[in-house]
Amino acid sequence: LGPCVLAQGLAALVNSSRPGGVAAHVVAGKDGGFGGGAPTLYKSLVLKVAEEFSQSNGGTANVDLPGAPFSAANGCETDPRWAPLVILVPLVLGLDRCVNPRYVPGIVRMLGLAQSVGILGGKPGASLYFVGAQDEELFYLDPHTVQLAVPLEQIWGCAQTGSPESGPFPTETYHCQSVLHMNARELDPSMVLGFYCRTRADFDSLCLELELLATRAGSTPILTVAPGPPPWDSDSDAERRDGGAGSDDDWELV
């Protein structure tokens, strides 16, 4: 699957169940495409989407996750005009087999942002989940490695009481036997950036950091930020909230 389809599919799954009240938004333009140039995160649009999700479940009941840091069950303060939001940004950074080297510094910096939840991507012939970076080396988890499932009740018991409800907590399912890493220049150009903003303050901070990164990148920004969409953009709010209904034929080529 291409980055657009992957991001839209993930957003649809999250928004259909709203785990812990979390919602997802895909940064996309008309018909799910981008129209050329670096994609733009429109602040006014994201704020409106977050407010809509905070006031409505879309006809579905939230799946509560009491042990999660974003759950109201933990006593976290909630903003009536903001829903915890996962922001997904599909990209195609180059036309060759591997990513355009100009974007490598920006990719590394993106992974260093506090709101980053990683990058869905890989290298030619292998899908990987990147979680961090050191210099130009990217650290990743291999989604093809199967681990035993840990019952949610056991996770909640450990998070709330400090002791599992049944047996020792299997921490080995959350770690690799060895450090998995690769050079960023070997990345496939197709990828999806992920950010998580639990509060409005998190989002404001993310926008500031992205603006600084775009300025530093000069003529090759990965993602730009703007107050709102231009007046000639006729996309409906519903289409934007759902991530659009376009195909990977509209991938943005930077």
mmCIF file of C-alpha atoms in Angstrom:
data_model
loop_
_atom_site.group_PDB
_atom_site.id
_atom_site.type_symbol
_atom_site.label_atom_id
_atom_site.label_comp_id
_atom_site.label_asym_id
_atom_site.label_seq_id
_atom_site.Cartn_x
_atom_site.Cartn_y
_atom_site.Cartn_z
ATOM 1 C CA LEU A 1 0.000 0.000 0.000
ATOM 2 C CA GLY A 2 1.118 3.539 -0.702
ATOM 3 C CA PRO A 3 1.396 6.165 2.034
ATOM 4 C CA CYS A 4 -1.934 7.845 1.240
ATOM 5 C CA VAL A 5 -3.947 4.633 1.425
ATOM 6 C CA LEU A 6 -2.084 3.492 4.529
ATOM 7 C CA ALA A 7 -2.671 6.757 6.378
ATOM 8 C CA GLN A 8 -6.352 6.871 5.399
ATOM 9 C CA GLY A 9 -6.849 3.269 6.488
ATOM 10 C CA LEU A 10 -5.254 3.871 9.893
ATOM 11 C CA ALA A 11 -7.307 7.020 10.420
ATOM 12 C CA ALA A 12 -10.520 5.187 9.513
ATOM 13 C CA LEU A 13 -9.755 2.407 12.017
ATOM 14 C CA VAL A 14 -8.991 4.867 14.819
ATOM 15 C CA ASN A 15 -11.998 7.079 14.159
ATOM 16 C CA SER A 16 -14.376 4.116 13.989
ATOM 17 C CA SER A 17 -13.560 3.010 17.555
ATOM 18 C CA ARG A 18 -12.012 6.148 19.168
ATOM 19 C CA PRO A 19 -9.816 4.185 21.665
ATOM 20 C CA GLY A 20 -9.537 6.233 24.833
ATOM 21 C CA GLY A 21 -11.190 9.121 22.983
ATOM 22 C CA VAL A 22 -8.268 9.460 20.563
ATOM 23 C CA ALA A 23 -9.026 10.591 16.999
ATOM 24 C CA ALA A 24 -6.887 10.647 13.848
ATOM 25 C CA HIS A 25 -6.454 13.210 11.089
ATOM 26 C CA VAL A 26 -4.638 12.860 7.753
ATOM 27 C CA VAL A 27 -2.869 15.913 6.344
ATOM 28 C CA ALA A 28 -4.126 15.874 2.754
ATOM 29 C CA GLY A 29 -5.596 18.191 0.192
ATOM 30 C CA LYS A 30 -8.302 17.800 -2.387
ATOM 31 C CA ASP A 31 -9.328 14.185 -3.028
ATOM 32 C CA GLY A 32 -6.634 12.998 -0.627
ATOM 33 C CA GLY A 33 -3.783 14.350 -2.769
ATOM 34 C CA PHE A 34 -1.412 17.240 -2.260
ATOM 35 C CA GLY A 35 -1.136 19.054 -5.575
ATOM 36 C CA GLY A 36 2.642 19.396 -5.574
ATOM 37 C CA GLY A 37 5.127 20.873 -3.156
ATOM 38 C CA ALA A 38 5.551 20.020 0.506
ATOM 39 C CA PRO A 39 2.226 19.210 2.239
ATOM 40 C CA THR A 40 0.823 21.902 4.486
ATOM 41 C CA LEU A 41 -0.594 21.481 7.964
ATOM 42 C CA TYR A 42 -3.430 24.006 8.302
ATOM 43 C CA LYS A 43 -3.798 24.975 11.956
ATOM 44 C CA SER A 44 -7.382 26.238 11.713
ATOM 45 C CA LEU A 45 -8.472 23.006 10.047
ATOM 46 C CA VAL A 46 -6.864 20.793 12.690
ATOM 47 C CA LEU A 47 -8.406 22.877 15.478
ATOM 48 C CA LYS A 48 -11.846 22.509 13.901
ATOM 49 C CA VAL A 49 -11.394 18.759 13.431
ATOM 50 C CA ALA A 50 -10.272 18.309 17.040
ATOM 51 C CA GLU A 51 -13.249 20.297 18.310
ATOM 52 C CA GLU A 52 -15.686 18.266 16.204
ATOM 53 C CA PHE A 53 -14.248 15.010 17.526
ATOM 54 C CA SER A 54 -14.375 16.296 21.114
ATOM 55 C CA GLN A 55 -18.108 16.956 20.797
ATOM 56 C CA SER A 56 -19.159 13.907 18.856
ATOM 57 C CA ASN A 57 -18.281 10.237 18.683
ATOM 58 C CA GLY A 58 -19.585 9.938 15.155
ATOM 59 C CA GLY A 59 -22.257 7.501 16.286
ATOM 60 C CA THR A 60 -19.769 5.088 17.873
ATOM 61 C CA ALA A 61 -18.928 4.467 21.490
ATOM 62 C CA ASN A 62 -15.414 5.217 22.687
ATOM 63 C CA VAL A 63 -13.278 2.232 23.639
ATOM 64 C CA ASP A 64 -11.851 3.325 26.978
ATOM 65 C CA LEU A 65 -8.241 2.488 27.853
ATOM 66 C CA PRO A 66 -7.953 3.199 31.602
ATOM 67 C CA GLY A 67 -4.201 2.571 31.708
ATOM 68 C CA ALA A 68 -3.378 4.935 28.861
ATOM 69 C CA PRO A 69 -1.890 8.375 29.625
ATOM 70 C CA PHE A 70 -4.563 10.075 27.493
ATOM 71 C CA SER A 71 -7.501 8.430 29.265
ATOM 72 C CA ALA A 72 -9.895 10.518 31.350
ATOM 73 C CA ALA A 73 -9.934 7.597 33.800
ATOM 74 C CA ASN A 74 -6.453 8.681 34.922
ATOM 75 C CA GLY A 75 -7.775 12.034 36.027
ATOM 76 C CA CYS A 76 -6.169 13.914 33.133
ATOM 77 C CA GLU A 77 -7.570 17.366 32.560
ATOM 78 C CA THR A 78 -9.614 17.492 29.387
ATOM 79 C CA ASP A 79 -10.236 20.421 27.062
ATOM 80 C CA PRO A 80 -13.886 20.498 25.944
ATOM 81 C CA ARG A 81 -12.762 21.855 22.566
ATOM 82 C CA TRP A 82 -9.950 19.394 21.932
ATOM 83 C CA ALA A 83 -9.801 15.635 21.365
ATOM 84 C CA PRO A 84 -6.455 13.816 21.692
ATOM 85 C CA LEU A 85 -5.322 13.692 18.080
ATOM 86 C CA VAL A 86 -2.983 11.536 16.013
ATOM 87 C CA ILE A 87 -1.830 13.492 12.954
ATOM 88 C CA LEU A 88 -0.659 11.418 9.977
ATOM 89 C CA VAL A 89 1.328 12.918 7.102
ATOM 90 C CA PRO A 90 1.821 10.721 3.985
ATOM 91 C CA LEU A 91 4.862 11.592 1.885
ATOM 92 C CA VAL A 92 6.847 10.515 -1.141
ATOM 93 C CA LEU A 93 10.286 12.105 -0.804
ATOM 94 C CA GLY A 94 11.891 11.550 -4.157
ATOM 95 C CA LEU A 95 11.541 9.616 -7.401
ATOM 96 C CA ASP A 96 14.425 7.166 -7.038
ATOM 97 C CA ARG A 97 14.612 3.813 -5.299
ATOM 98 C CA CYS A 98 15.726 5.483 -2.061
ATOM 99 C CA VAL A 99 14.839 8.786 -0.412
ATOM 100 C CA ASN A 100 16.325 12.003 -1.771
ATOM 101 C CA PRO A 101 19.382 12.657 0.464
ATOM 102 C CA ARG A 102 18.345 16.299 0.846
ATOM 103 C CA TYR A 103 15.509 15.218 3.137
ATOM 104 C CA VAL A 104 17.566 13.023 5.460
ATOM 105 C CA PRO A 105 18.394 15.798 8.000
ATOM 106 C CA GLY A 106 14.728 16.760 8.167
ATOM 107 C CA ILE A 107 13.616 13.155 8.704
ATOM 108 C CA VAL A 108 16.071 12.754 11.578
ATOM 109 C CA ARG A 109 14.849 15.994 13.193
ATOM 110 C CA MET A 110 11.204 14.953 12.805
ATOM 111 C CA LEU A 111 11.893 11.816 14.844
ATOM 112 C CA GLY A 112 13.374 13.998 17.583
ATOM 113 C CA LEU A 113 10.209 16.032 18.148
ATOM 114 C CA ALA A 114 8.426 15.397 21.430
ATOM 115 C CA GLN A 115 5.108 14.813 19.623
ATOM 116 C CA SER A 116 6.548 12.280 17.161
ATOM 117 C CA VAL A 117 5.190 8.741 17.351
ATOM 118 C CA GLY A 118 7.503 7.503 14.615
ATOM 119 C CA ILE A 119 7.505 6.936 10.894
ATOM 120 C CA LEU A 120 5.786 4.170 8.956
ATOM 121 C CA GLY A 121 8.044 3.320 6.062
ATOM 122 C CA GLY A 122 10.889 0.998 5.311
ATOM 123 C CA LYS A 123 13.524 0.238 2.747
ATOM 124 C CA PRO A 124 12.929 -1.225 -0.718
ATOM 125 C CA GLY A 125 11.303 -4.611 -0.179
ATOM 126 C CA ALA A 126 10.781 -4.282 3.609
ATOM 127 C CA SER A 127 8.196 -2.436 5.708
ATOM 128 C CA LEU A 128 9.503 -1.043 9.005
ATOM 129 C CA TYR A 129 8.431 1.218 11.878
ATOM 130 C CA PHE A 130 11.027 3.865 12.760
ATOM 131 C CA VAL A 131 11.016 5.133 16.332
ATOM 132 C CA GLY A 132 14.209 7.183 16.742
ATOM 133 C CA ALA A 133 17.491 8.296 15.252
ATOM 134 C CA GLN A 134 21.112 8.988 16.093
ATOM 135 C CA ASP A 135 23.001 11.004 13.510
ATOM 136 C CA GLU A 136 21.859 9.383 10.234
ATOM 137 C CA GLU A 137 21.150 5.980 11.771
ATOM 138 C CA LEU A 138 17.448 5.195 12.216
ATOM 139 C CA PHE A 139 16.251 2.789 14.899
ATOM 140 C CA TYR A 140 13.263 0.668 13.992
ATOM 141 C CA LEU A 141 10.939 -2.151 14.985
ATOM 142 C CA ASP A 142 10.145 -4.914 12.536
ATOM 143 C CA PRO A 143 6.355 -5.373 12.295
ATOM 144 C CA HIS A 144 6.913 -8.878 10.935
ATOM 145 C CA THR A 145 8.233 -10.057 14.328
ATOM 146 C CA VAL A 146 5.306 -11.703 16.104
ATOM 147 C CA GLN A 147 5.033 -11.335 19.886
ATOM 148 C CA LEU A 148 2.664 -12.921 22.397
ATOM 149 C CA ALA A 149 -0.276 -10.681 23.218
ATOM 150 C CA VAL A 150 -0.405 -9.231 26.732
ATOM 151 C CA PRO A 151 -3.960 -9.054 28.166
ATOM 152 C CA LEU A 152 -5.089 -5.450 28.561
ATOM 153 C CA GLU A 153 -6.287 -6.237 32.092
ATOM 154 C CA GLN A 154 -2.738 -7.182 33.000
ATOM 155 C CA ILE A 155 -1.345 -3.956 31.529
ATOM 156 C CA TRP A 156 -3.914 -1.871 33.408
ATOM 157 C CA GLY A 157 -3.187 -3.729 36.639
ATOM 158 C CA CYS A 158 0.522 -2.932 36.393
ATOM 159 C CA ALA A 159 -0.089 0.697 35.455
ATOM 160 C CA GLN A 160 -2.534 1.366 38.273
ATOM 161 C CA THR A 161 -1.266 -0.758 41.153
ATOM 162 C CA GLY A 162 2.330 -1.531 40.270
ATOM 163 C CA SER A 163 1.670 -5.266 40.346
ATOM 164 C CA PRO A 164 0.213 -7.506 37.627
ATOM 165 C CA GLU A 165 -3.085 -9.238 38.178
ATOM 166 C CA SER A 166 -1.738 -12.612 37.080
ATOM 167 C CA GLY A 167 1.900 -13.642 36.804
ATOM 168 C CA PRO A 168 4.951 -11.546 35.988
ATOM 169 C CA PHE A 169 4.610 -8.886 33.342
ATOM 170 C CA PRO A 170 6.240 -10.162 30.097
ATOM 171 C CA THR A 171 8.424 -7.134 29.370
ATOM 172 C CA GLU A 172 10.363 -9.078 26.743
ATOM 173 C CA THR A 173 7.451 -8.590 24.321
ATOM 174 C CA TYR A 174 8.227 -4.864 24.290
ATOM 175 C CA HIS A 175 11.911 -5.167 23.439
ATOM 176 C CA CYS A 176 14.099 -6.500 20.631
ATOM 177 C CA GLN A 177 16.807 -9.071 21.173
ATOM 178 C CA SER A 178 19.179 -6.727 19.345
ATOM 179 C CA VAL A 179 19.202 -3.063 18.306
ATOM 180 C CA LEU A 180 17.751 -2.762 14.807
ATOM 181 C CA HIS A 181 19.021 0.165 12.784
ATOM 182 C CA MET A 182 19.740 1.306 9.239
ATOM 183 C CA ASN A 183 21.145 4.354 7.482
ATOM 184 C CA ALA A 184 18.522 6.974 6.651
ATOM 185 C CA ARG A 185 19.809 7.219 3.074
ATOM 186 C CA GLU A 186 18.528 3.675 2.473
ATOM 187 C CA LEU A 187 14.918 4.684 3.190
ATOM 188 C CA ASP A 188 12.193 4.041 0.662
ATOM 189 C CA PRO A 189 10.826 7.468 -0.401
ATOM 190 C CA SER A 190 7.252 6.479 0.550
ATOM 191 C CA MET A 191 6.464 6.994 4.227
ATOM 192 C CA VAL A 192 3.955 8.313 6.769
ATOM 193 C CA LEU A 193 4.962 10.709 9.546
ATOM 194 C CA GLY A 194 3.028 10.378 12.796
ATOM 195 C CA PHE A 195 2.474 12.922 15.581
ATOM 196 C CA TYR A 196 0.395 12.703 18.757
ATOM 197 C CA CYS A 197 -1.048 15.799 20.411
ATOM 198 C CA ARG A 198 -2.856 15.005 23.652
ATOM 199 C CA THR A 199 -3.654 18.646 24.341
ATOM 200 C CA ARG A 200 -4.013 21.914 22.461
ATOM 201 C CA ALA A 201 -0.709 23.007 24.005
ATOM 202 C CA ASP A 202 0.975 19.956 22.461
ATOM 203 C CA PHE A 203 -0.371 20.949 19.063
ATOM 204 C CA ASP A 204 0.732 24.574 19.397
ATOM 205 C CA SER A 205 4.207 23.412 20.363
ATOM 206 C CA LEU A 206 4.305 21.012 17.395
ATOM 207 C CA CYS A 207 3.359 23.779 14.959
ATOM 208 C CA LEU A 208 6.132 25.997 16.305
ATOM 209 C CA GLU A 209 8.719 23.223 15.959
ATOM 210 C CA LEU A 210 7.565 22.383 12.423
ATOM 211 C CA GLU A 211 7.796 26.029 11.400
ATOM 212 C CA LEU A 212 11.368 26.169 12.703
ATOM 213 C CA LEU A 213 12.280 22.972 10.847
ATOM 214 C CA ALA A 214 10.754 24.282 7.613
ATOM 215 C CA THR A 215 12.772 27.495 7.934
ATOM 216 C CA ARG A 216 15.960 25.548 8.553
ATOM 217 C CA ALA A 217 15.286 23.289 5.551
ATOM 218 C CA GLY A 218 15.237 26.253 3.176
ATOM 219 C CA SER A 219 14.094 25.174 -0.297
ATOM 220 C CA THR A 220 13.475 21.525 0.699
ATOM 221 C CA PRO A 221 11.003 21.461 3.622
ATOM 222 C CA ILE A 222 9.291 18.182 4.400
ATOM 223 C CA LEU A 223 6.194 19.773 5.931
ATOM 224 C CA THR A 224 5.020 23.369 6.185
ATOM 225 C CA VAL A 225 2.525 25.047 8.526
ATOM 226 C CA ALA A 226 -0.063 27.719 7.665
ATOM 227 C CA PRO A 227 -2.888 29.424 9.633
ATOM 228 C CA GLY A 228 -5.575 28.153 7.249
ATOM 229 C CA PRO A 229 -6.275 26.887 3.724
ATOM 230 C CA PRO A 230 -6.279 29.348 0.820
ATOM 231 C CA PRO A 231 -9.689 30.745 -0.189
ATOM 232 C CA TRP A 232 -9.685 28.883 -3.524
ATOM 233 C CA ASP A 233 -9.438 25.498 -1.805
ATOM 234 C CA SER A 234 -12.985 24.096 -2.020
ATOM 235 C CA ASP A 235 -12.477 20.884 -0.037
ATOM 236 C CA SER A 236 -15.268 20.155 2.377
ATOM 237 C CA ASP A 237 -14.515 19.871 6.092
ATOM 238 C CA ALA A 238 -15.883 16.339 6.135
ATOM 239 C CA GLU A 239 -13.507 15.233 3.377
ATOM 240 C CA ARG A 240 -10.539 16.723 5.211
ATOM 241 C CA ARG A 241 -11.540 15.220 8.546
ATOM 242 C CA ASP A 242 -11.750 11.749 7.053
ATOM 243 C CA GLY A 243 -8.451 12.184 5.247
ATOM 244 C CA GLY A 244 -9.998 12.466 1.798
ATOM 245 C CA ALA A 245 -11.075 9.698 -0.533
ATOM 246 C CA GLY A 246 -8.290 9.931 -3.078
ATOM 247 C CA SER A 247 -5.998 7.268 -4.422
ATOM 248 C CA ASP A 248 -2.270 6.827 -4.442
ATOM 249 C CA ASP A 249 -2.313 8.300 -7.967
ATOM 250 C CA ASP A 250 -2.350 11.656 -6.131
ATOM 251 C CA TRP A 251 0.795 11.039 -4.077
ATOM 252 C CA GLU A 252 2.761 14.154 -3.400
ATOM 253 C CA LEU A 253 6.193 14.045 -5.050
ATOM 254 C CA VAL A 254 8.673 16.368 -3.386
#
